[in-house]
PDB file of C-alpha atoms in Angstrom:
ATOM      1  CA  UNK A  12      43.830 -62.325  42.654  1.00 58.00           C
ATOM      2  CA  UNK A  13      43.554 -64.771  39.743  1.00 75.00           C
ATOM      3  CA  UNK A  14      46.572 -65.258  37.168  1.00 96.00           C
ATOM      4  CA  UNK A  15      45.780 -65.260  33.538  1.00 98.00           C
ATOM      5  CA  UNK A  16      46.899 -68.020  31.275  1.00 98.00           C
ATOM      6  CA  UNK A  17      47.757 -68.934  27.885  1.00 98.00           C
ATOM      7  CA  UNK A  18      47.959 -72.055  25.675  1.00 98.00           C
ATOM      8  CA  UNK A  19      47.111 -73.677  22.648  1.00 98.00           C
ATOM      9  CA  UNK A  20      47.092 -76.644  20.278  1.00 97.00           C
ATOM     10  CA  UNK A  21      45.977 -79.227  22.818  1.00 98.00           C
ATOM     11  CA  UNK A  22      45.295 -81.574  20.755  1.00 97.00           C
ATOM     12  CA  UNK A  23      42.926 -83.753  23.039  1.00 97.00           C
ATOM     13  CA  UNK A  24      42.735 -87.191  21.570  1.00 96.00           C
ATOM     14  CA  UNK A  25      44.498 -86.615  18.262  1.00 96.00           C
ATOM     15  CA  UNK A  26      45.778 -90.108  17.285  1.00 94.00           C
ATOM     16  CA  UNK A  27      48.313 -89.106  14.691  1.00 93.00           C
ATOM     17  CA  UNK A  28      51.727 -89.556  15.643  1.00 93.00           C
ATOM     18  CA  UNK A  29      53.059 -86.602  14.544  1.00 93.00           C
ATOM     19  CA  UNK A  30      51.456 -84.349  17.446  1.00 94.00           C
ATOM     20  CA  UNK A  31      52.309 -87.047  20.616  1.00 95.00           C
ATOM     21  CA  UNK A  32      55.959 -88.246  19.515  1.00 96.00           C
ATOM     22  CA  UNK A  33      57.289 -85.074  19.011  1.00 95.00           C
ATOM     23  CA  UNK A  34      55.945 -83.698  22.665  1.00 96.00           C
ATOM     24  CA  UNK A  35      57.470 -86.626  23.995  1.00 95.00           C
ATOM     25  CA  UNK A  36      54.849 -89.111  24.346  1.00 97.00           C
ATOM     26  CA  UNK A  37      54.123 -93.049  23.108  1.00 97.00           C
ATOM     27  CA  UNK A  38      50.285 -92.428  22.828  1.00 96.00           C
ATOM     28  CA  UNK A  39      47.753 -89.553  22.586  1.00 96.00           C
ATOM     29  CA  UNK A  40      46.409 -90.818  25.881  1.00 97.00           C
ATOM     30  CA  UNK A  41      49.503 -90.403  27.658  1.00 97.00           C
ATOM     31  CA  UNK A  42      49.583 -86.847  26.179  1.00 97.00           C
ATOM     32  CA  UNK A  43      46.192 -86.098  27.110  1.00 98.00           C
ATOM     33  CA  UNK A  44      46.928 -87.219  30.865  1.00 98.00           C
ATOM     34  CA  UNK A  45      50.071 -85.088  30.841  1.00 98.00           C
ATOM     35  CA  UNK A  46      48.378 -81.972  29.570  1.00 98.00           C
ATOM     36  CA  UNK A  47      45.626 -81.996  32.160  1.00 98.00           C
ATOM     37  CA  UNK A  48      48.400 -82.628  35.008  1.00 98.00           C
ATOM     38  CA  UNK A  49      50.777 -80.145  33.818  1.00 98.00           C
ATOM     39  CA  UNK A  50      47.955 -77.797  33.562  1.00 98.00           C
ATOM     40  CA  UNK A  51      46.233 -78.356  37.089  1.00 98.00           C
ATOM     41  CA  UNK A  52      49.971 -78.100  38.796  1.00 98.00           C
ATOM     42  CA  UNK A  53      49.602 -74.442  37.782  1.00 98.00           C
ATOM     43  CA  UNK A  54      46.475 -73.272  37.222  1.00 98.00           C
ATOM     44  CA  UNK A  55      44.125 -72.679  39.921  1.00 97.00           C
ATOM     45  CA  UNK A  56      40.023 -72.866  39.953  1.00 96.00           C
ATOM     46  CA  UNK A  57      39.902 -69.302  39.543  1.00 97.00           C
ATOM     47  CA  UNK A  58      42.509 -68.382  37.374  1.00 97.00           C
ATOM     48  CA  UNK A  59      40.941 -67.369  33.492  1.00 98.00           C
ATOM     49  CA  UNK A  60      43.105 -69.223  30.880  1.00 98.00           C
ATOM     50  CA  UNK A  61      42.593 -68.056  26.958  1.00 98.00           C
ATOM     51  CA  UNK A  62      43.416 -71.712  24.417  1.00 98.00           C
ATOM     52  CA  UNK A  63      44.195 -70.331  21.604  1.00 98.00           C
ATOM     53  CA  UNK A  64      42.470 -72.951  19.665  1.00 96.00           C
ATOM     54  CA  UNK A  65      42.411 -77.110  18.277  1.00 97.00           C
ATOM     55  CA  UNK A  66      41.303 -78.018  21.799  1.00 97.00           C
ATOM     56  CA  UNK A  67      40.595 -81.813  20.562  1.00 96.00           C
ATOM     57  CA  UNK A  68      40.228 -84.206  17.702  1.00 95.00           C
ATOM     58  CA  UNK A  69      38.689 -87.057  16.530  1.00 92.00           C
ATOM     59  CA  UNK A  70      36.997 -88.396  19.385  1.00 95.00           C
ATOM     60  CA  UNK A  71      34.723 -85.376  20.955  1.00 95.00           C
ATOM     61  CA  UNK A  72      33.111 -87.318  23.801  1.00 95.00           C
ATOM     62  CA  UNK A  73      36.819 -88.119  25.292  1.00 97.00           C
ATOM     63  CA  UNK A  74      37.945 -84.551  24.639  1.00 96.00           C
ATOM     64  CA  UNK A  75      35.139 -82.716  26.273  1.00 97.00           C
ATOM     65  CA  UNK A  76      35.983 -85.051  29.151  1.00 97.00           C
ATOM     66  CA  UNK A  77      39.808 -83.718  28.745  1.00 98.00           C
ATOM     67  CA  UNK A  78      38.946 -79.715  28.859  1.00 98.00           C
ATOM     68  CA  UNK A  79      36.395 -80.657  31.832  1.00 98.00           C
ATOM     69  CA  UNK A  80      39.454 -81.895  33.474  1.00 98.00           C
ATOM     70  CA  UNK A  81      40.975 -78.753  33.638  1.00 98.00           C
ATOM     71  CA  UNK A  82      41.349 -75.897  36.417  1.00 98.00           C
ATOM     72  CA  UNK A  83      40.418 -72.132  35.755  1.00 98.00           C
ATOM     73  CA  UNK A  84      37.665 -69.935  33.478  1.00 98.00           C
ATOM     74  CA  UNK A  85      38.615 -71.169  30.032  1.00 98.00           C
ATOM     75  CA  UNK A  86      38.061 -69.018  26.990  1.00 98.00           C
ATOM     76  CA  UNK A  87      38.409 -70.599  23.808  1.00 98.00           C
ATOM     77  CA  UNK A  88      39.477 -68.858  20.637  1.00 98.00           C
ATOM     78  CA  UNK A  89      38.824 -71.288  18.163  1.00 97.00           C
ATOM     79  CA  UNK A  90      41.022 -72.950  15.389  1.00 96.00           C
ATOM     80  CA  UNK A  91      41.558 -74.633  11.806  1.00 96.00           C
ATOM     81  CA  UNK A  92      39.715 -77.982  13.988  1.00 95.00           C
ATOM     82  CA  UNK A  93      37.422 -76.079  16.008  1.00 96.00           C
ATOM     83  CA  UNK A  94      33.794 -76.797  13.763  1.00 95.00           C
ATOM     84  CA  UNK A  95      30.739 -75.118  14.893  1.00 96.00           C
ATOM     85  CA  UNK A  96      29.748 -78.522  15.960  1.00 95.00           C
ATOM     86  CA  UNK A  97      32.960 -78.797  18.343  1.00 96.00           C
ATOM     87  CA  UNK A  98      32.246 -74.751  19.480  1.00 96.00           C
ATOM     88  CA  UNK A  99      29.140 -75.909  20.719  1.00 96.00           C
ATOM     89  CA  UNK A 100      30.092 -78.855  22.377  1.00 97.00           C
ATOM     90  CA  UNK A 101      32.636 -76.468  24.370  1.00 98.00           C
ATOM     91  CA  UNK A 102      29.940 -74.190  25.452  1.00 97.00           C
ATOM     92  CA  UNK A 103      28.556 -77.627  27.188  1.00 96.00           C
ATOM     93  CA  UNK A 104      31.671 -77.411  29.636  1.00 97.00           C
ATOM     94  CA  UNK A 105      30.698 -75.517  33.092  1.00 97.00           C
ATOM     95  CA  UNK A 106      34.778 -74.141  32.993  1.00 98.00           C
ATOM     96  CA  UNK A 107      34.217 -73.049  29.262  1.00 98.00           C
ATOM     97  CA  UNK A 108      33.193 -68.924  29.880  1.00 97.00           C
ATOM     98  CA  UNK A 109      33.563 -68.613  26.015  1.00 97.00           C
ATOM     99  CA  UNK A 110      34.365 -69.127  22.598  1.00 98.00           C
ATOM    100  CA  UNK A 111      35.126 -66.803  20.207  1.00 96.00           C
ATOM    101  CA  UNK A 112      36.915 -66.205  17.492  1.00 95.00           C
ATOM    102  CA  UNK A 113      40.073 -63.817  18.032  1.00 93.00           C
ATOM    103  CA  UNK A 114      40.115 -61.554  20.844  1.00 95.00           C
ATOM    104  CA  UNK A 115      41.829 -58.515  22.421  1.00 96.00           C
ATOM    105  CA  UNK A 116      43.096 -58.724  25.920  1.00 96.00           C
ATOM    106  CA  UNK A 117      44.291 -55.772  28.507  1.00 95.00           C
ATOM    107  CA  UNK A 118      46.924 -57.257  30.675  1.00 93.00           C
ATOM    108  CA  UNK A 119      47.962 -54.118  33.028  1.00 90.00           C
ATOM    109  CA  UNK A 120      49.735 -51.633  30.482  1.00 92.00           C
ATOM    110  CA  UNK A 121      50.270 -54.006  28.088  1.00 93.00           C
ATOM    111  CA  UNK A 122      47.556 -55.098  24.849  1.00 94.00           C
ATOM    112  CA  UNK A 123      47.339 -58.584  23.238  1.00 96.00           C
ATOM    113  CA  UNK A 124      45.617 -59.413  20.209  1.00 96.00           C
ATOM    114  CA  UNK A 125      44.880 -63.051  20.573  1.00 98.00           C
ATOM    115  CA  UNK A 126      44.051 -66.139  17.584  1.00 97.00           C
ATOM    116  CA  UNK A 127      44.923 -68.826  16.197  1.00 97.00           C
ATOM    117  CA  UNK A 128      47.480 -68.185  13.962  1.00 96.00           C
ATOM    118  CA  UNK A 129      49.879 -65.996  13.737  1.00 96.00           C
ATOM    119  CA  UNK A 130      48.976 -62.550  12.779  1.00 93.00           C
ATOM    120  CA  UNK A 131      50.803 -59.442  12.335  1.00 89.00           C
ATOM    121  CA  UNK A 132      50.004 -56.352  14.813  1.00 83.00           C
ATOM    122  CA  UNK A 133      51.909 -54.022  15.022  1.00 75.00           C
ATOM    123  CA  UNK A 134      54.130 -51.963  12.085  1.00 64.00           C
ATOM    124  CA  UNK A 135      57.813 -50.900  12.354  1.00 61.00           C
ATOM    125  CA  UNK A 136      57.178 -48.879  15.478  1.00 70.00           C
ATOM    126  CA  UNK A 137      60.271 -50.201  17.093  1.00 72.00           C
ATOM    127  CA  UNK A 138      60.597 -46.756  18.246  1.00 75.00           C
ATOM    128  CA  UNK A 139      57.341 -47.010  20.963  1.00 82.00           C
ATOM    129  CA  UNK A 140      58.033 -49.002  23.985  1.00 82.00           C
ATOM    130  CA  UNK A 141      56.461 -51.889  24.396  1.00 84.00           C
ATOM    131  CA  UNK A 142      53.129 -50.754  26.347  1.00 83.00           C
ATOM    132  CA  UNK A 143      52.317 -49.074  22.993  1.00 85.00           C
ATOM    133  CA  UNK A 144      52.521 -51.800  20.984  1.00 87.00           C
ATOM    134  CA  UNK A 145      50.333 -54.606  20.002  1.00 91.00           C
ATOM    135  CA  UNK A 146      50.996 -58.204  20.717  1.00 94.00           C
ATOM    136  CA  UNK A 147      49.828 -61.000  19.355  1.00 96.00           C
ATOM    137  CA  UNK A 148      49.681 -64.536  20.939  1.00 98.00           C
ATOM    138  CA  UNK A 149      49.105 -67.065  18.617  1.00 98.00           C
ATOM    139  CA  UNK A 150      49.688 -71.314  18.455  1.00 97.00           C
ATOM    140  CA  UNK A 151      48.818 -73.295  15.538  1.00 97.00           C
ATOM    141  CA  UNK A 152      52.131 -74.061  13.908  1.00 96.00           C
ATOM    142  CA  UNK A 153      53.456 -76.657  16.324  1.00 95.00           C
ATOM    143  CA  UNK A 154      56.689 -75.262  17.149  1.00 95.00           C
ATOM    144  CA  UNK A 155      59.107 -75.744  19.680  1.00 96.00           C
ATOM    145  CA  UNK A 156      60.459 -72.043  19.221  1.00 97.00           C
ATOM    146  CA  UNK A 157      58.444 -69.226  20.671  1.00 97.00           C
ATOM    147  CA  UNK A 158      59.844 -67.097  19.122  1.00 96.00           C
ATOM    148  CA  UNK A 159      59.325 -68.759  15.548  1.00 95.00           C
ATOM    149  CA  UNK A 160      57.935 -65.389  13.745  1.00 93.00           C
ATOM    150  CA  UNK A 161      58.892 -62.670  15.887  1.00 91.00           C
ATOM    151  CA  UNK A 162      61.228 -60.824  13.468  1.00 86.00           C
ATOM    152  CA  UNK A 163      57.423 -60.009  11.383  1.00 89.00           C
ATOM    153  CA  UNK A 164      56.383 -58.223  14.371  1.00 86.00           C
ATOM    154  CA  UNK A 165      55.366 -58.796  17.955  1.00 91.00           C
ATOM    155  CA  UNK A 166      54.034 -62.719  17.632  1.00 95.00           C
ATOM    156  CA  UNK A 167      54.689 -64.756  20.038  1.00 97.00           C
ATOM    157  CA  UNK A 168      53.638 -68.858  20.223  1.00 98.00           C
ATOM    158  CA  UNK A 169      51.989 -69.984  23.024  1.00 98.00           C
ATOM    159  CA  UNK A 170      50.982 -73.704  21.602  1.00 97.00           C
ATOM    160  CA  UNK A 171      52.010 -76.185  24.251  1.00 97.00           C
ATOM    161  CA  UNK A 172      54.531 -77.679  22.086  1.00 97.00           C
ATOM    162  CA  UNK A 173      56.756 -74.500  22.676  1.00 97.00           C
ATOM    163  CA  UNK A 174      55.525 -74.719  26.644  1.00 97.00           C
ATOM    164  CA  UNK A 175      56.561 -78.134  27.584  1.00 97.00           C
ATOM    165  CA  UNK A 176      52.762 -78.747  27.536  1.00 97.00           C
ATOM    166  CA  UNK A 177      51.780 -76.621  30.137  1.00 98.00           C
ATOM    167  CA  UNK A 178      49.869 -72.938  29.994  1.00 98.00           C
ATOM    168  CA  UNK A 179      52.416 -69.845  30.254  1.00 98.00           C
ATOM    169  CA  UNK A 180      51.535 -67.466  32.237  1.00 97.00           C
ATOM    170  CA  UNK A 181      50.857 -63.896  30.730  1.00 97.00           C
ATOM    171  CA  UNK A 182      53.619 -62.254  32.948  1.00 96.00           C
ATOM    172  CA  UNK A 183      56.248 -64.502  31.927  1.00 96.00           C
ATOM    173  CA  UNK A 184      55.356 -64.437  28.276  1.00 97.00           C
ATOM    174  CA  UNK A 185      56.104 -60.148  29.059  1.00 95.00           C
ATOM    175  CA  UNK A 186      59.027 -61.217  30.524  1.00 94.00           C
ATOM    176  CA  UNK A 187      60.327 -63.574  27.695  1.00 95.00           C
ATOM    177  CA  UNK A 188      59.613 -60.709  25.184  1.00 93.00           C
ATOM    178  CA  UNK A 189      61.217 -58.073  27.191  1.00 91.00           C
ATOM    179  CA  UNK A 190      64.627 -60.189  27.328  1.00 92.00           C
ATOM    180  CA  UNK A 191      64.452 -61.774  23.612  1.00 87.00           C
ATOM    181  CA  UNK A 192      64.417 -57.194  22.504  1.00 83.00           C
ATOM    182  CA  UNK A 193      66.691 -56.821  24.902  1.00 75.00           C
ATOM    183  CA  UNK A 194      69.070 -59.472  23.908  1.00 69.00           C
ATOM    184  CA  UNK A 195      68.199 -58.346  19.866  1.00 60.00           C
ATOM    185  CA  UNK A 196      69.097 -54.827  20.517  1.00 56.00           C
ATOM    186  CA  UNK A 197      72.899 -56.050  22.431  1.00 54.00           C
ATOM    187  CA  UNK A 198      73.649 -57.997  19.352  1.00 55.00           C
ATOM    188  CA  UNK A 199      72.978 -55.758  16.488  1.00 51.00           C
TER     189      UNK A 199
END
């Protein structure tokens, strides 16, 4: 049975400073190299993974070469950097299934609204359990916190820059949210 993975915010070949150094890193290639790794330790040919967009920068020919690198089915939903030029240049990748441009996903009981950036899902229905509410799984804003916008509703941040720049997979991002209400709930 295949596992289903998220990430986002990869970042392939961005030279700016500001994305490597903060994940750790003296250049954009050593990033690049510790992306694919980190992603091909866990992620196996047939596992689908969902990027929730900014797959690569600057230089596309190096990028593509980057996402080729990668294990599993990968659908793209694209971001702020993802052009129609860079959409179609992801089509052009045999482990690219699709790209789109938000999407809903059924994981067993529980429904995920996924893009780009955060968006809100779900009103105050605190008082449904969790199967009945929306999620959504979002990157974009670069943060180290998961968690970041959570108290809005149900978002959670799956950029790899919250992920120690590997993919999370979608029954441990369930689990993280289950624990984070549960621990919420004990302190109020």
């Amino acid at each position: 049975m295949s596992n289903i993975w998220i990430t986002s915010d990869w970042h392939f070949c961005h030279s700016k400073d500001f994305i490597y150094k903060p994940r750790g890193f003296s250049s954009f290639e050593e990033m690049n190299a510790a992306i694919i790794e980190k992603h091909n330790t866990v992620v196996q040919p047939e596992d689908e993974v969902y990027c929730l967009g900014d797959c690569m920068l600057e230089n596309n020919e190096k990028g593509l070469e980057c996402i080729k690198a990668l294990n599993g089915k990968i659908h793209i939903i694209r971001g702020n950097h993802d052009s129609n030029t860079r959409a179609e240049l992801y089509k052009s990748c045999n482990n690219v299934v699709e790209v789109c441009d938000g999407k809903y996903l059924k994981a067993g009981k529980q429904s995920f609204f996924l893009s780009h950036f955060p968006s809100i899902t779900t009103n105050s229905d605190t008082d449904k359990p969790l199967s009945r509410r929306m999620i959504n799984l979002c990157g974009h804003s670069h943060t180290s916190n998961k968690f970041l916008d959570f108290e809005k509703g149900l978002i959670y941040h799956c950029e790899v820059d919250a992920h120690n720049c590997a993919p999370i997979n979608i029954e441990n991002i369930l689990n993280d949210i289950k624990t984070n209400i549960e621990v919420t709930c004990s302190n109020e």
